[in-house]
Each structure stands twice: as structure tokens, then as C-alpha cells.
CSV table of C-alpha atoms in Angstrom, one decimal:
chain,number,residue,atom,x,y,z
A,1,MET,CA,0.0,0.0,0.0
A,2,HIS,CA,1.5,3.3,-1.1
A,3,ALA,CA,0.6,6.9,-0.8
A,4,PRO,CA,-0.3,8.7,-4.0
A,5,GLY,CA,2.3,11.3,-3.4
A,6,PHE,CA,3.9,13.4,-0.7
A,7,VAL,CA,1.7,13.5,2.4
A,8,ARG,CA,2.3,16.2,5.0
A,9,PRO,CA,2.7,15.0,8.6
A,10,GLU,CA,-0.5,15.1,10.6
A,11,TRP,CA,0.7,17.0,13.6
A,12,LYS,CA,-2.4,16.4,15.7
A,13,ARG,CA,-2.0,12.7,15.4
A,14,LEU,CA,1.7,12.8,16.1
A,15,TRP,CA,1.1,15.0,19.1
A,16,ASN,CA,-1.5,12.5,20.5
A,17,LEU,CA,1.1,9.7,20.0
A,18,LEU,CA,3.8,11.7,21.8
A,19,LYS,CA,1.5,12.4,24.7
A,20,ILE,CA,1.2,8.7,25.2
A,21,GLY,CA,4.6,7.5,24.1
A,22,VAL,CA,6.9,10.0,25.8
A,23,PRO,CA,5.6,9.3,29.4
A,24,MET,CA,5.7,5.6,28.6
A,25,GLY,CA,9.4,5.9,27.7
A,26,LEU,CA,10.1,8.0,30.8
A,27,CYS,CA,8.5,5.3,33.0
A,28,THR,CA,10.9,2.7,31.5
A,29,PHE,CA,13.8,5.2,32.0
A,30,PHE,CA,13.0,5.8,35.6
A,31,GLU,CA,12.6,2.1,36.3
A,32,VAL,CA,15.8,1.0,34.5
A,33,SER,CA,18.0,3.9,35.5
A,34,SER,CA,17.1,3.6,39.2
A,35,PHE,CA,18.7,0.2,39.4
A,36,THR,CA,21.6,1.1,37.1
A,37,LEU,CA,22.5,4.2,39.2
A,38,MET,CA,22.1,2.2,42.4
A,39,ALA,CA,24.6,-0.3,41.1
A,40,ILE,CA,27.1,2.5,40.3
A,41,PHE,CA,26.7,3.9,43.9
A,42,VAL,CA,26.9,0.5,45.5
A,43,SER,CA,30.3,-0.1,43.7
A,44,ARG,CA,31.8,2.4,46.1
A,45,LEU,CA,31.2,0.1,49.0
A,46,GLY,CA,33.6,-2.6,47.9
A,47,PRO,CA,33.9,-5.7,45.6
A,48,ASP,CA,32.2,-8.2,48.0
A,49,ILE,CA,29.2,-5.9,48.6
A,50,MET,CA,29.0,-5.1,44.9
A,51,SER,CA,29.0,-8.9,44.0
A,52,ALA,CA,26.2,-9.6,46.4
A,53,HIS,CA,24.2,-6.7,45.1
A,54,GLN,CA,24.6,-7.8,41.5
A,55,ILE,CA,23.6,-11.4,42.3
A,56,VAL,CA,20.4,-10.3,44.0
A,57,ALA,CA,19.6,-7.7,41.3
A,58,ASN,CA,20.1,-10.3,38.6
A,59,LEU,CA,17.9,-12.8,40.4
A,60,THR,CA,15.1,-10.4,41.0
A,61,SER,CA,15.3,-9.0,37.5
A,62,MET,CA,14.9,-12.6,36.1
A,63,CYS,CA,11.8,-13.1,38.3
A,64,TYR,CA,10.5,-9.8,37.0
A,65,MET,CA,10.1,-11.2,33.5
A,66,VAL,CA,6.9,-13.0,34.6
A,67,PRO,CA,4.9,-9.9,35.5
A,68,LEU,CA,6.5,-8.0,32.6
A,69,SER,CA,5.1,-10.6,30.1
A,70,LEU,CA,1.7,-10.6,31.8
A,71,GLY,CA,1.6,-6.9,31.8
A,72,ILE,CA,2.3,-6.6,28.1
A,73,ALA,CA,-0.5,-9.1,27.4
A,74,THR,CA,-2.9,-7.2,29.6
A,75,SER,CA,-2.3,-3.9,27.9
A,76,VAL,CA,-3.1,-5.6,24.5
A,77,LEU,CA,-6.2,-7.2,25.7
A,78,ILE,CA,-7.5,-4.0,27.4
A,79,ALA,CA,-6.8,-1.9,24.3
A,80,GLN,CA,-8.5,-4.5,22.1
A,81,SER,CA,-11.6,-4.6,24.4
A,82,LEU,CA,-11.8,-0.9,24.5
A,83,GLY,CA,-11.5,-0.7,20.7
A,84,ALA,CA,-14.4,-3.2,20.4
A,85,ARG,CA,-16.4,-1.0,22.8
A,86,TRP,CA,-16.4,-3.5,25.6
A,87,PRO,CA,-15.0,-1.5,28.6
A,88,SER,CA,-16.5,-4.0,31.1
A,89,VAL,CA,-14.6,-6.8,29.5
A,90,ALA,CA,-11.4,-4.7,29.7
A,91,TYR,CA,-12.1,-4.2,33.4
A,92,GLU,CA,-12.7,-7.9,34.0
A,93,CYS,CA,-9.4,-8.6,32.2
A,94,LEU,CA,-7.6,-6.2,34.5
A,95,LYS,CA,-9.0,-7.8,37.7
A,96,ARG,CA,-8.3,-11.3,36.6
A,97,THR,CA,-4.8,-10.5,35.6
A,98,LEU,CA,-4.0,-8.8,38.9
A,99,LYS,CA,-5.4,-11.8,40.8
A,100,LEU,CA,-3.4,-14.2,38.7
A,101,MET,CA,-0.2,-12.1,39.0
A,102,VAL,CA,-0.5,-11.7,42.8
A,103,THR,CA,-1.0,-15.4,43.2
A,104,ILE,CA,2.1,-16.2,41.1
A,105,ALA,CA,4.2,-13.5,42.8
A,106,VAL,CA,3.3,-14.8,46.3
A,107,VAL,CA,4.2,-18.4,45.4
A,108,MET,CA,7.5,-17.2,43.7
A,109,SER,CA,8.4,-15.1,46.7
A,110,VAL,CA,7.8,-18.0,49.1
A,111,LEU,CA,9.9,-20.3,47.0
A,112,LEU,CA,12.6,-17.7,46.7
A,113,PHE,CA,12.7,-17.3,50.4
A,114,LEU,CA,12.7,-21.0,51.2
A,115,PHE,CA,15.4,-22.0,48.7
A,116,ARG,CA,17.4,-18.7,48.7
A,117,SER,CA,20.5,-20.4,50.1
A,118,VAL,CA,20.6,-23.1,47.4
A,119,ILE,CA,19.9,-20.6,44.6
A,120,LEU,CA,22.6,-18.2,45.8
A,121,TRP,CA,25.2,-20.9,46.0
A,122,LEU,CA,24.7,-21.3,42.2
A,123,TYR,CA,26.0,-17.7,41.8
A,124,THR,CA,29.0,-17.7,44.1
A,125,SER,CA,31.4,-19.9,46.2
A,126,GLU,CA,32.5,-17.0,48.4
A,127,VAL,CA,31.0,-17.4,51.9
A,128,GLU,CA,31.0,-13.6,52.6
A,129,VAL,CA,29.3,-12.8,49.4
A,130,HIS,CA,26.7,-15.6,49.9
A,131,GLU,CA,25.9,-14.4,53.4
A,132,LEU,CA,25.4,-10.8,52.4
A,133,ALA,CA,23.3,-11.9,49.4
A,134,MET,CA,21.2,-14.0,51.8
A,135,SER,CA,20.3,-10.8,53.7
A,136,LEU,CA,19.7,-8.7,50.6
A,137,ILE,CA,17.4,-11.2,48.9
A,138,LEU,CA,14.9,-10.7,51.8
A,139,PHE,CA,14.2,-7.3,50.4
A,140,GLY,CA,13.5,-8.9,47.0
A,141,CYS,CA,11.2,-11.4,48.5
A,142,PHE,CA,9.2,-8.6,50.2
A,143,TYR,CA,8.9,-6.2,47.3
A,144,TYR,CA,8.4,-8.8,44.5
A,145,VAL,CA,4.6,-9.0,45.0
A,146,PHE,CA,4.3,-5.2,44.8
A,147,ASP,CA,6.7,-5.0,41.9
A,148,ALA,CA,4.5,-7.5,40.0
A,149,MET,CA,1.4,-5.4,40.9
A,150,GLN,CA,2.9,-2.2,39.6
A,151,SER,CA,4.1,-3.8,36.4
A,152,VAL,CA,0.7,-5.2,35.5
A,153,SER,CA,-1.1,-2.0,36.6
A,154,ALA,CA,1.2,0.3,34.6
A,155,PHE,CA,0.8,-1.7,31.4
A,156,ALA,CA,-3.0,-1.9,32.0
A,157,LEU,CA,-3.1,1.9,32.3
A,158,ARG,CA,-1.3,2.2,29.0
A,159,GLY,CA,-4.1,0.2,27.5
A,160,TYR,CA,-6.5,2.8,28.9
A,161,ARG,CA,-4.2,5.6,27.5
A,162,VAL,CA,-3.3,6.8,30.9
A,163,THR,CA,0.5,7.4,31.0
A,164,MET,CA,1.2,10.9,32.6
A,165,ALA,CA,0.2,10.0,36.2
A,166,PRO,CA,2.1,6.7,36.2
A,167,MET,CA,5.2,8.6,34.9
A,168,ILE,CA,5.0,11.0,37.9
A,169,ILE,CA,4.6,8.1,40.3
A,170,TYR,CA,7.6,6.3,38.8
A,171,GLY,CA,9.8,9.4,39.1
A,172,VAL,CA,8.8,10.2,42.6
A,173,MET,CA,8.9,6.7,44.0
A,174,LEU,CA,11.8,5.1,42.1
A,175,TRP,CA,14.1,8.1,41.9
A,176,GLY,CA,12.9,10.1,44.8
A,177,VAL,CA,12.3,7.4,47.4
A,178,GLY,CA,14.3,4.5,46.0
A,179,LEU,CA,17.4,6.3,44.7
A,180,GLY,CA,17.5,9.6,46.5
A,181,LEU,CA,16.4,8.4,50.0
A,182,GLY,CA,18.5,5.2,49.4
A,183,TYR,CA,21.6,7.3,48.8
A,184,GLN,CA,21.0,9.2,52.0
A,185,PHE,CA,20.6,6.1,54.1
A,186,ALA,CA,23.5,4.3,52.4
A,187,PHE,CA,26.2,7.0,52.8
A,188,HIS,CA,24.7,9.4,55.4
A,189,GLY,CA,21.5,9.1,57.4
A,190,GLU,CA,23.2,9.8,60.8
A,191,TRP,CA,19.8,11.2,61.9
A,192,ALA,CA,18.3,7.8,61.5
A,193,GLY,CA,21.2,5.8,63.0
A,194,GLY,CA,23.0,5.4,59.6
A,195,PRO,CA,24.9,5.1,57.4
A,196,TYR,CA,23.4,1.7,56.5
A,197,GLY,CA,25.5,0.9,53.4
A,198,VAL,CA,23.9,-1.3,50.8
A,199,PHE,CA,21.0,-2.1,53.1
A,200,GLY,CA,20.0,1.6,52.9
A,201,PHE,CA,19.7,1.3,49.1
A,202,TRP,CA,17.7,-1.9,49.2
A,203,GLY,CA,15.4,-0.8,52.0
A,204,ALA,CA,14.6,2.4,50.2
A,205,THR,CA,14.1,0.6,46.9
A,206,ALA,CA,11.7,-1.9,48.5
A,207,THR,CA,9.8,1.0,50.1
A,208,GLY,CA,9.6,2.8,46.7
A,209,LEU,CA,8.4,-0.3,44.9
A,210,PHE,CA,5.8,-1.0,47.7
A,211,LEU,CA,4.4,2.5,47.3
A,212,THR,CA,4.5,2.3,43.5
A,213,GLY,CA,2.7,-1.1,43.5
A,214,ILE,CA,-0.1,0.1,45.8
A,215,SER,CA,-0.5,3.5,44.0
A,216,LEU,CA,-0.6,2.1,40.5
A,217,THR,CA,-2.9,-0.8,41.4
A,218,LEU,CA,-5.5,1.5,43.0
A,219,MET,CA,-5.2,3.9,40.0
A,220,ALA,CA,-5.7,1.1,37.5
A,221,LEU,CA,-8.7,-0.3,39.3
A,222,TRP,CA,-10.3,3.1,39.6
A,223,VAL,CA,-9.7,3.9,35.9
A,224,GLY,CA,-11.0,0.6,34.8
A,225,ARG,CA,-14.1,1.0,37.0
A,226,GLN,CA,-14.8,4.5,35.5
A,227,PHE,CA,-14.6,3.1,31.9
A,228,ALA,CA,-16.8,0.1,32.8
A,229,LYS,CA,-19.5,2.5,34.1
A,230,ASP,CA,-19.9,3.8,30.6
A,231,ASP,CA,-20.6,0.4,29.1
A,232,SER,CA,-24.0,0.3,27.6
A,233,HIS,CA,-24.2,-3.5,27.5
A,234,SER,CA,-26.3,-5.5,29.9
A,235,PRO,CA,-24.7,-7.8,32.5
A,236,ASP,CA,-25.8,-10.8,30.5
A,237,GLU,CA,-24.2,-9.4,27.3
A,238,VAL,CA,-21.0,-8.7,29.2
A,239,LYS,CA,-21.0,-12.2,30.6
A,240,ALA,CA,-21.5,-13.7,27.1
A,241,ALA,CA,-18.7,-11.5,25.7
A,242,ILE,CA,-16.3,-12.7,28.4
A,243,GLN,CA,-17.2,-16.3,27.5
A,244,ARG,CA,-16.5,-15.5,23.8
A,245,ALA,CA,-13.1,-14.0,24.8
A,246,GLU,CA,-12.3,-17.0,26.8
A,247,SER,CA,-13.0,-19.2,23.8
A,248,HIS,CA,-10.7,-17.0,21.7
A,249,LYS,CA,-13.5,-15.7,19.7
A,250,PRO,CA,-13.6,-12.0,18.5
A,251,LEU,CA,-15.8,-9.5,20.5
A,252,SER,CA,-18.7,-8.3,18.4
């Protein structure tokens, strides 16, 4: 398919895309850069601490692939349902995905906690590094559920074309609380009994992800509920549409 000739850019459409895409990109930037910068700061604490930090960061990042994949699928299903004018189906998809993801995250956190020693020995044979990683992984076990919640909720909000508020939450919680407050607790924090070293970074990061998970989940559920209120279909029609979606049939 080719255009008949030169076509001028449609600035209004481009602007609408940028209003959605730029905040989405900044969300990813805040999320990735917070852990990257934390690794740079932690490197000042010594090789053993840096090794333990990288082991736990690698392990939690690998576990994050599960909510990431479910979040991407959720955004597609929600956008598809909204495009077919079934906001109630989109809201049902959001609720089901959150329930599924929380269940998976709780199970994975428990397994990670129970088998953390065996798993960490696969990464290192150094006793000092292993013992420190054993302590740091507890932060990952705690925040993983909330990290999973924020991932699914953030992608769901993208399906609803809501990206500016999540970007602000990411910036404040991941950079402000996780990185900024973590730096204070790690290298200063005398007013709170510090400095706490690497534990200051991981404690602040866990707090930031906890707040991010709660905030984005509540926002996603509220947005989904508002969209569902405007659905003109009857409850029976919505139920039938959900059954068709479960059978991989297109929404009509």
C-alpha cells in the first residue's frame, strides 16, 4: 500500500502519539536507571558488597520477566476490548490478571525465600558474598509482589491511554524514594542511625516499589471502573462477551 504522493505530517495525530509514548518511555527510563545508578553507587562500597548486590539484582530481574510478560499481554487485551467498545470486558481482564499475578508472585516469593541459600550458591562460592546476598534477597522477597502489581497495573493503564500520572509516580517513588532516599541512608543518614550501606539502598528501593505497586494498582482499578461504568451493554451481554473472549472468539 503506497501513498499517491507526498503526504504532509498530521501534527495532531503525532502529538497524540507523543502524549502517550513519551511518558511511557520515561516510565521505563526511571525504572531501569534507578537500578543502574544504584549499582554505580553500591560499587563504592567494595567488591564483595557489589558482588552480592549484583547477584540479588540479577535474580530479582529474572523473576520480573513474569509480571512483565503478563503486563504486556494485559495492555493488549485491554486496548483490544476498548477498541471493540467492551470496557466491562477490559475491566474484567484487569481484575483477573491482577489476581493471577499476585498469586504467582506470592508463590514465587515464598519459593525464593525457602530456597534462597541453594539458589545463591549457584552464583558464588564465596562465603562472605553468599551471606550478604542471603540478607539482601529478603528485600527482593518482600517487594516482588508489589513490583509485580505495579508492572501489570502500569501496562494496563497504558491500554487505557493513561500514562502521565504513572510517569510521575515512577519518578517520585523510584528516583525520589528508592534512589534519593536510598543514597542518604547508604552514605549518610546519621539522623536515623546510619549510614546503612547497601541495606540503605535496598530498603529504600523496597519501600519505593511497595508504594508504587499500591498506587498504580489502585489507580488502574479506579480507571477501569470508570470506563466500565460507561458500558451500555447489559450484564448478560457482558458475561456472554467474556465467555467468547475465553473461547478466543472475537468480540462483536
